[in-house]
Amino acid sequence: MNKLILGTPLLLVLAACGGSVEIAASAGGTGGSGSTGTGGGPASTSGAGGSGGMEFSCDLSMGQLATSIMAYNGPPPACAMMGPQGPPVIWTGTGAVTKSDAGTLVIDQCSPVANCMPLLTTVTVKGDALALSVPIGAYVKVSYALDPAWGFCTERMLIENVPAWDGVPNPVSASNRIYLTGAEGEIGTFDSVPFVVAQQALGCSTEKGCGGIPPDTYVLFTAGTQIGMGQTRTITAKGRSFAFHNLRSYQTSACDDYWNWAFWAVEE
């Protein structure tokens, strides 16, 4: 699991709740401790059109990423409910795509070198502004993680093309394309995703929290790009282009609030 990063604070122009905030460009540095790890911050940030600043709203978005797995061979993955220090529950499966629409993917997990009836697993991924598109017949690997937290689990999803399956070439594409990656209740990613996601406070709130992430409205930033709540922007990571959508990114003053983070990204 990639690490959540807190970068060097940016220059802020504060606004009252419900207003807007302009973030000016500044040099990044080594990141501090995040809620799931540590790491380096972005080298730089920039505003729209190279103007050196971009306005983001202090208003909150309630977007969610709804994910589920209905495996052919048993019950769906279940949250371990062991508290935030428990191990994640990770389900992985490879299959040939037999159905693909805006929110549902069905894969046949019968290997192309096996003589078996279809072993159909249904993957559901739905979110604001998301239209999942995976070619019929493509070989894909689906990874689904349930990360224990207080009271329930947060979720991560990754759907990626595989060049070959059990020695049989993918009949659609030999690339390593990521058809979708996303998270609900957190902003973590998988190791094979070429970017990490971090958060930066806008300074919309002066409330005191209970420790950890301060109450505020946040932008997400990744690959040197800032994305406000409800926004979709193109990012480039290791020469690959993704449409990245920030579903929600904020923290309230409630002591049991830690889940108001969600995003999705699809490779273009």
Coordinates of C-alpha atoms in Angstrom, one line a residue:
M1 CA 0.0 0.0 0.0
N2 CA 1.4 3.3 -1.0
K3 CA 1.8 6.0 1.7
L4 CA -0.3 9.0 2.4
I5 CA 1.9 12.1 2.3
L6 CA 1.6 15.5 3.9
G7 CA 3.6 18.0 1.8
T8 CA 5.2 21.3 2.7
P9 CA 2.4 23.8 3.5
L10 CA 1.4 26.1 0.6
L11 CA 0.8 29.8 0.7
L12 CA -2.9 30.4 1.5
V13 CA -5.3 33.2 1.2
L14 CA -8.0 32.3 3.7
A15 CA -11.7 32.7 3.1
A16 CA -14.8 32.3 5.2
C17 CA -16.7 29.1 5.1
G18 CA -18.6 28.8 1.8
G19 CA -16.2 31.1 0.1
S20 CA -13.1 30.4 -1.9
V21 CA -9.4 30.1 -1.3
E22 CA -6.5 30.9 -3.7
I23 CA -3.5 28.6 -3.4
A24 CA -0.3 30.1 -4.7
A25 CA 2.6 28.1 -6.0
S26 CA 5.4 27.2 -3.6
A27 CA 8.4 24.8 -3.5
G28 CA 7.8 21.4 -1.9
G29 CA 10.0 19.5 0.4
T30 CA 10.1 16.4 2.5
G31 CA 6.7 15.3 3.6
G32 CA 5.8 14.9 7.3
S33 CA 3.8 12.2 8.9
G34 CA 0.5 11.4 7.3
S35 CA -2.4 9.3 8.6
T36 CA -1.1 6.2 7.0
G37 CA 2.6 6.9 6.5
T38 CA 5.3 9.3 5.6
G39 CA 6.9 10.4 2.4
G40 CA 8.1 13.3 0.2
G41 CA 5.9 16.2 -0.8
P42 CA 5.4 17.4 -4.4
A43 CA 8.3 19.3 -6.0
S44 CA 6.0 22.2 -6.9
T45 CA 2.4 23.2 -7.4
S46 CA 0.9 25.5 -10.0
G47 CA -2.3 27.2 -10.8
A48 CA -4.4 27.1 -13.9
G49 CA -2.7 28.2 -17.1
G50 CA 0.5 28.8 -15.3
S51 CA -0.9 31.8 -13.5
G52 CA 0.6 30.7 -10.2
G53 CA -2.7 30.3 -8.3
M54 CA -6.1 28.6 -8.5
E55 CA -9.3 29.1 -6.5
F56 CA -10.9 26.3 -4.7
S57 CA -14.2 26.4 -2.9
C58 CA -14.6 25.9 0.9
D59 CA -17.9 24.1 0.2
L60 CA -18.1 20.4 1.0
S61 CA -18.7 17.6 -1.5
M62 CA -20.4 14.4 -0.4
G63 CA -19.3 12.2 -3.3
Q64 CA -18.7 8.5 -2.6
L65 CA -17.1 5.5 -4.4
A66 CA -19.3 2.5 -4.0
T67 CA -17.4 -0.8 -4.5
S68 CA -18.2 -4.5 -4.1
I69 CA -17.1 -7.9 -5.2
M70 CA -19.4 -10.9 -5.7
A71 CA -17.0 -13.7 -6.3
Y72 CA -17.9 -16.9 -8.1
N73 CA -16.5 -19.1 -5.4
G74 CA -17.7 -17.8 -2.1
P75 CA -19.0 -14.9 0.0
P76 CA -17.7 -11.4 -0.7
P77 CA -14.6 -10.1 1.1
A78 CA -15.5 -9.0 4.6
C79 CA -14.0 -6.4 6.9
A80 CA -11.9 -7.9 9.6
M81 CA -13.1 -5.3 12.1
M82 CA -9.9 -5.5 14.1
G83 CA -9.4 -1.8 14.6
P84 CA -7.0 0.5 12.8
Q85 CA -3.9 -1.7 13.5
G86 CA -5.4 -4.8 12.0
P87 CA -4.2 -6.2 8.7
P88 CA -6.0 -5.4 5.5
V89 CA -8.3 -7.9 3.8
I90 CA -7.1 -8.1 0.2
W91 CA -9.0 -9.9 -2.6
T92 CA -7.4 -10.4 -6.0
G93 CA -8.8 -12.1 -9.1
T94 CA -7.8 -12.4 -12.8
G95 CA -10.4 -13.0 -15.5
A96 CA -11.6 -12.2 -19.0
V97 CA -14.1 -9.4 -19.2
T98 CA -17.6 -10.7 -20.3
K99 CA -19.6 -7.6 -19.4
S100 CA -18.7 -4.0 -18.9
D101 CA -20.9 -1.0 -18.4
A102 CA -20.9 2.3 -16.4
G103 CA -20.8 0.7 -13.0
T104 CA -20.5 -3.1 -13.4
L105 CA -17.7 -5.4 -14.6
V106 CA -18.2 -9.2 -14.9
I107 CA -15.1 -11.3 -15.4
D108 CA -14.8 -15.0 -16.2
Q109 CA -12.1 -16.5 -13.9
C110 CA -11.8 -19.8 -15.8
S111 CA -8.2 -19.8 -17.1
P112 CA -7.8 -19.8 -20.9
V113 CA -5.8 -23.0 -20.5
A114 CA -8.4 -24.8 -18.4
N115 CA -11.5 -26.7 -19.6
C116 CA -14.1 -25.4 -17.2
M117 CA -17.5 -23.7 -17.2
P118 CA -17.6 -19.9 -16.8
L119 CA -16.6 -18.8 -13.3
L120 CA -18.2 -15.4 -13.2
T121 CA -17.3 -12.7 -10.7
T122 CA -19.1 -9.4 -10.6
V123 CA -17.2 -6.2 -9.7
T124 CA -19.2 -3.1 -8.9
V125 CA -17.6 0.4 -9.0
K126 CA -19.8 3.5 -9.0
G127 CA -19.0 7.1 -8.3
D128 CA -19.8 10.7 -9.3
A129 CA -18.8 11.5 -12.9
L130 CA -17.4 7.9 -13.3
A131 CA -18.2 5.8 -16.4
L132 CA -16.2 2.6 -16.1
S133 CA -15.1 1.4 -19.5
V134 CA -13.2 -1.9 -20.0
P135 CA -13.0 -3.7 -23.3
I136 CA -14.9 -7.0 -23.6
G137 CA -12.5 -9.9 -23.9
A138 CA -9.6 -8.2 -22.2
Y139 CA -7.7 -10.0 -19.4
V140 CA -7.8 -7.9 -16.2
K141 CA -6.6 -8.2 -12.7
V142 CA -8.9 -6.9 -10.0
S143 CA -7.5 -6.0 -6.5
Y144 CA -9.8 -5.0 -3.7
A145 CA -8.6 -4.0 -0.2
L146 CA -10.5 -3.5 3.0
D147 CA -8.4 -1.5 5.4
P148 CA -9.4 -1.8 9.0
A149 CA -10.3 1.5 10.8
W150 CA -12.3 2.4 13.8
G151 CA -15.7 0.6 13.6
F152 CA -15.5 -0.5 9.9
C153 CA -13.1 -0.7 6.9
T154 CA -12.1 1.8 4.3
E155 CA -11.8 0.5 0.7
R156 CA -9.4 0.5 -2.2
M157 CA -10.0 -0.8 -5.7
L158 CA -7.7 -1.4 -8.7
I159 CA -8.6 -2.8 -12.1
E160 CA -5.6 -3.2 -14.4
N161 CA -5.0 -4.8 -17.8
V162 CA -2.7 -7.9 -17.8
P163 CA -0.5 -8.6 -20.9
A164 CA -1.0 -12.3 -20.6
W165 CA -2.8 -14.8 -18.4
D166 CA -1.4 -18.3 -17.7
G167 CA 0.9 -17.9 -20.7
V168 CA -1.9 -16.8 -23.1
P169 CA -1.5 -13.3 -24.6
N170 CA -4.3 -10.8 -23.8
P171 CA -6.4 -10.7 -27.0
V172 CA -7.2 -7.0 -26.6
S173 CA -4.1 -5.3 -25.4
A174 CA -0.6 -6.2 -24.1
S175 CA -0.3 -2.9 -22.1
N176 CA -0.3 -2.5 -18.3
R177 CA -3.1 0.1 -18.5
I178 CA -5.0 0.9 -15.3
Y179 CA -8.7 1.0 -16.1
L180 CA -9.6 2.3 -12.7
T181 CA -8.0 2.9 -9.3
G182 CA -9.8 4.6 -6.4
A183 CA -10.5 4.7 -2.7
E184 CA -13.4 5.2 -0.3
G185 CA -12.8 6.5 3.2
E186 CA -9.0 7.0 2.5
I187 CA -6.7 8.2 -0.2
G188 CA -4.3 5.2 -0.3
T189 CA -3.4 3.4 -3.5
F190 CA -1.8 0.1 -4.6
D191 CA 1.9 -0.4 -5.2
S192 CA 1.5 -0.8 -9.0
V193 CA -0.2 2.6 -9.2
P194 CA 2.4 5.2 -10.5
F195 CA 1.3 8.0 -8.2
V196 CA 0.5 8.7 -4.6
V197 CA -2.2 11.0 -3.3
A198 CA -1.8 13.6 -0.5
Q199 CA -4.0 16.3 1.0
Q200 CA -3.5 20.0 1.6
A201 CA -5.6 22.2 3.9
L202 CA -7.3 25.2 2.4
G203 CA -7.6 27.1 5.7
C204 CA -11.4 27.3 5.6
S205 CA -11.8 26.3 9.3
T206 CA -10.4 27.5 12.6
E207 CA -12.0 24.7 14.7
K208 CA -9.9 22.5 16.9
G209 CA -10.0 18.8 16.3
C210 CA -9.1 15.8 18.5
G211 CA -5.6 15.3 17.1
G212 CA -4.5 13.9 13.8
I213 CA -5.7 15.7 10.7
P214 CA -7.0 19.2 11.6
P215 CA -10.6 20.1 10.8
D216 CA -10.7 21.8 7.4
T217 CA -11.6 21.6 3.7
Y218 CA -8.8 20.0 1.7
V219 CA -7.6 19.7 -1.8
L220 CA -5.9 16.5 -3.0
F221 CA -2.7 16.7 -4.8
T222 CA -0.8 14.2 -6.8
A223 CA 1.7 14.2 -9.6
G224 CA 2.2 18.0 -9.0
T225 CA -1.5 18.7 -9.6
Q226 CA -4.1 20.0 -7.1
I227 CA -7.7 18.8 -7.4
G228 CA -10.5 20.3 -5.4
M229 CA -13.6 18.5 -4.2
G230 CA -15.9 17.6 -7.1
Q231 CA -13.2 18.4 -9.7
T232 CA -11.8 16.2 -12.4
R233 CA -8.3 17.1 -13.7
T234 CA -5.7 15.4 -15.9
I235 CA -2.5 14.3 -14.1
T236 CA 0.7 12.8 -15.6
A237 CA 2.7 10.3 -13.7
K238 CA 5.7 8.5 -15.0
G239 CA 4.7 9.4 -18.6
R240 CA 1.1 8.1 -18.1
S241 CA -2.0 10.3 -18.2
F242 CA -4.9 9.9 -15.9
A243 CA -8.3 11.6 -15.3
F244 CA -8.4 12.1 -11.6
H245 CA -11.6 13.0 -9.7
N246 CA -11.7 14.2 -6.1
L247 CA -15.0 12.8 -4.6
R248 CA -14.5 14.4 -1.2
S249 CA -11.6 15.6 1.0
Y250 CA -12.4 17.2 4.3
Q251 CA -12.1 16.7 8.1
T252 CA -14.7 17.7 10.6
S253 CA -14.1 18.5 14.3
A254 CA -15.9 15.2 15.3
C255 CA -13.4 12.9 17.2
D256 CA -14.6 9.8 15.3
D257 CA -14.4 11.4 11.8
Y258 CA -11.7 10.0 9.6
W259 CA -13.5 8.7 6.5
N260 CA -14.3 11.8 4.5
W261 CA -11.8 11.1 1.7
A262 CA -12.5 9.5 -1.6
F263 CA -11.3 9.6 -5.2
W264 CA -11.1 7.7 -8.5
A265 CA -8.7 7.8 -11.4
V266 CA -8.8 6.2 -14.9
E267 CA -5.9 6.0 -17.3
E268 CA -6.5 7.9 -20.5

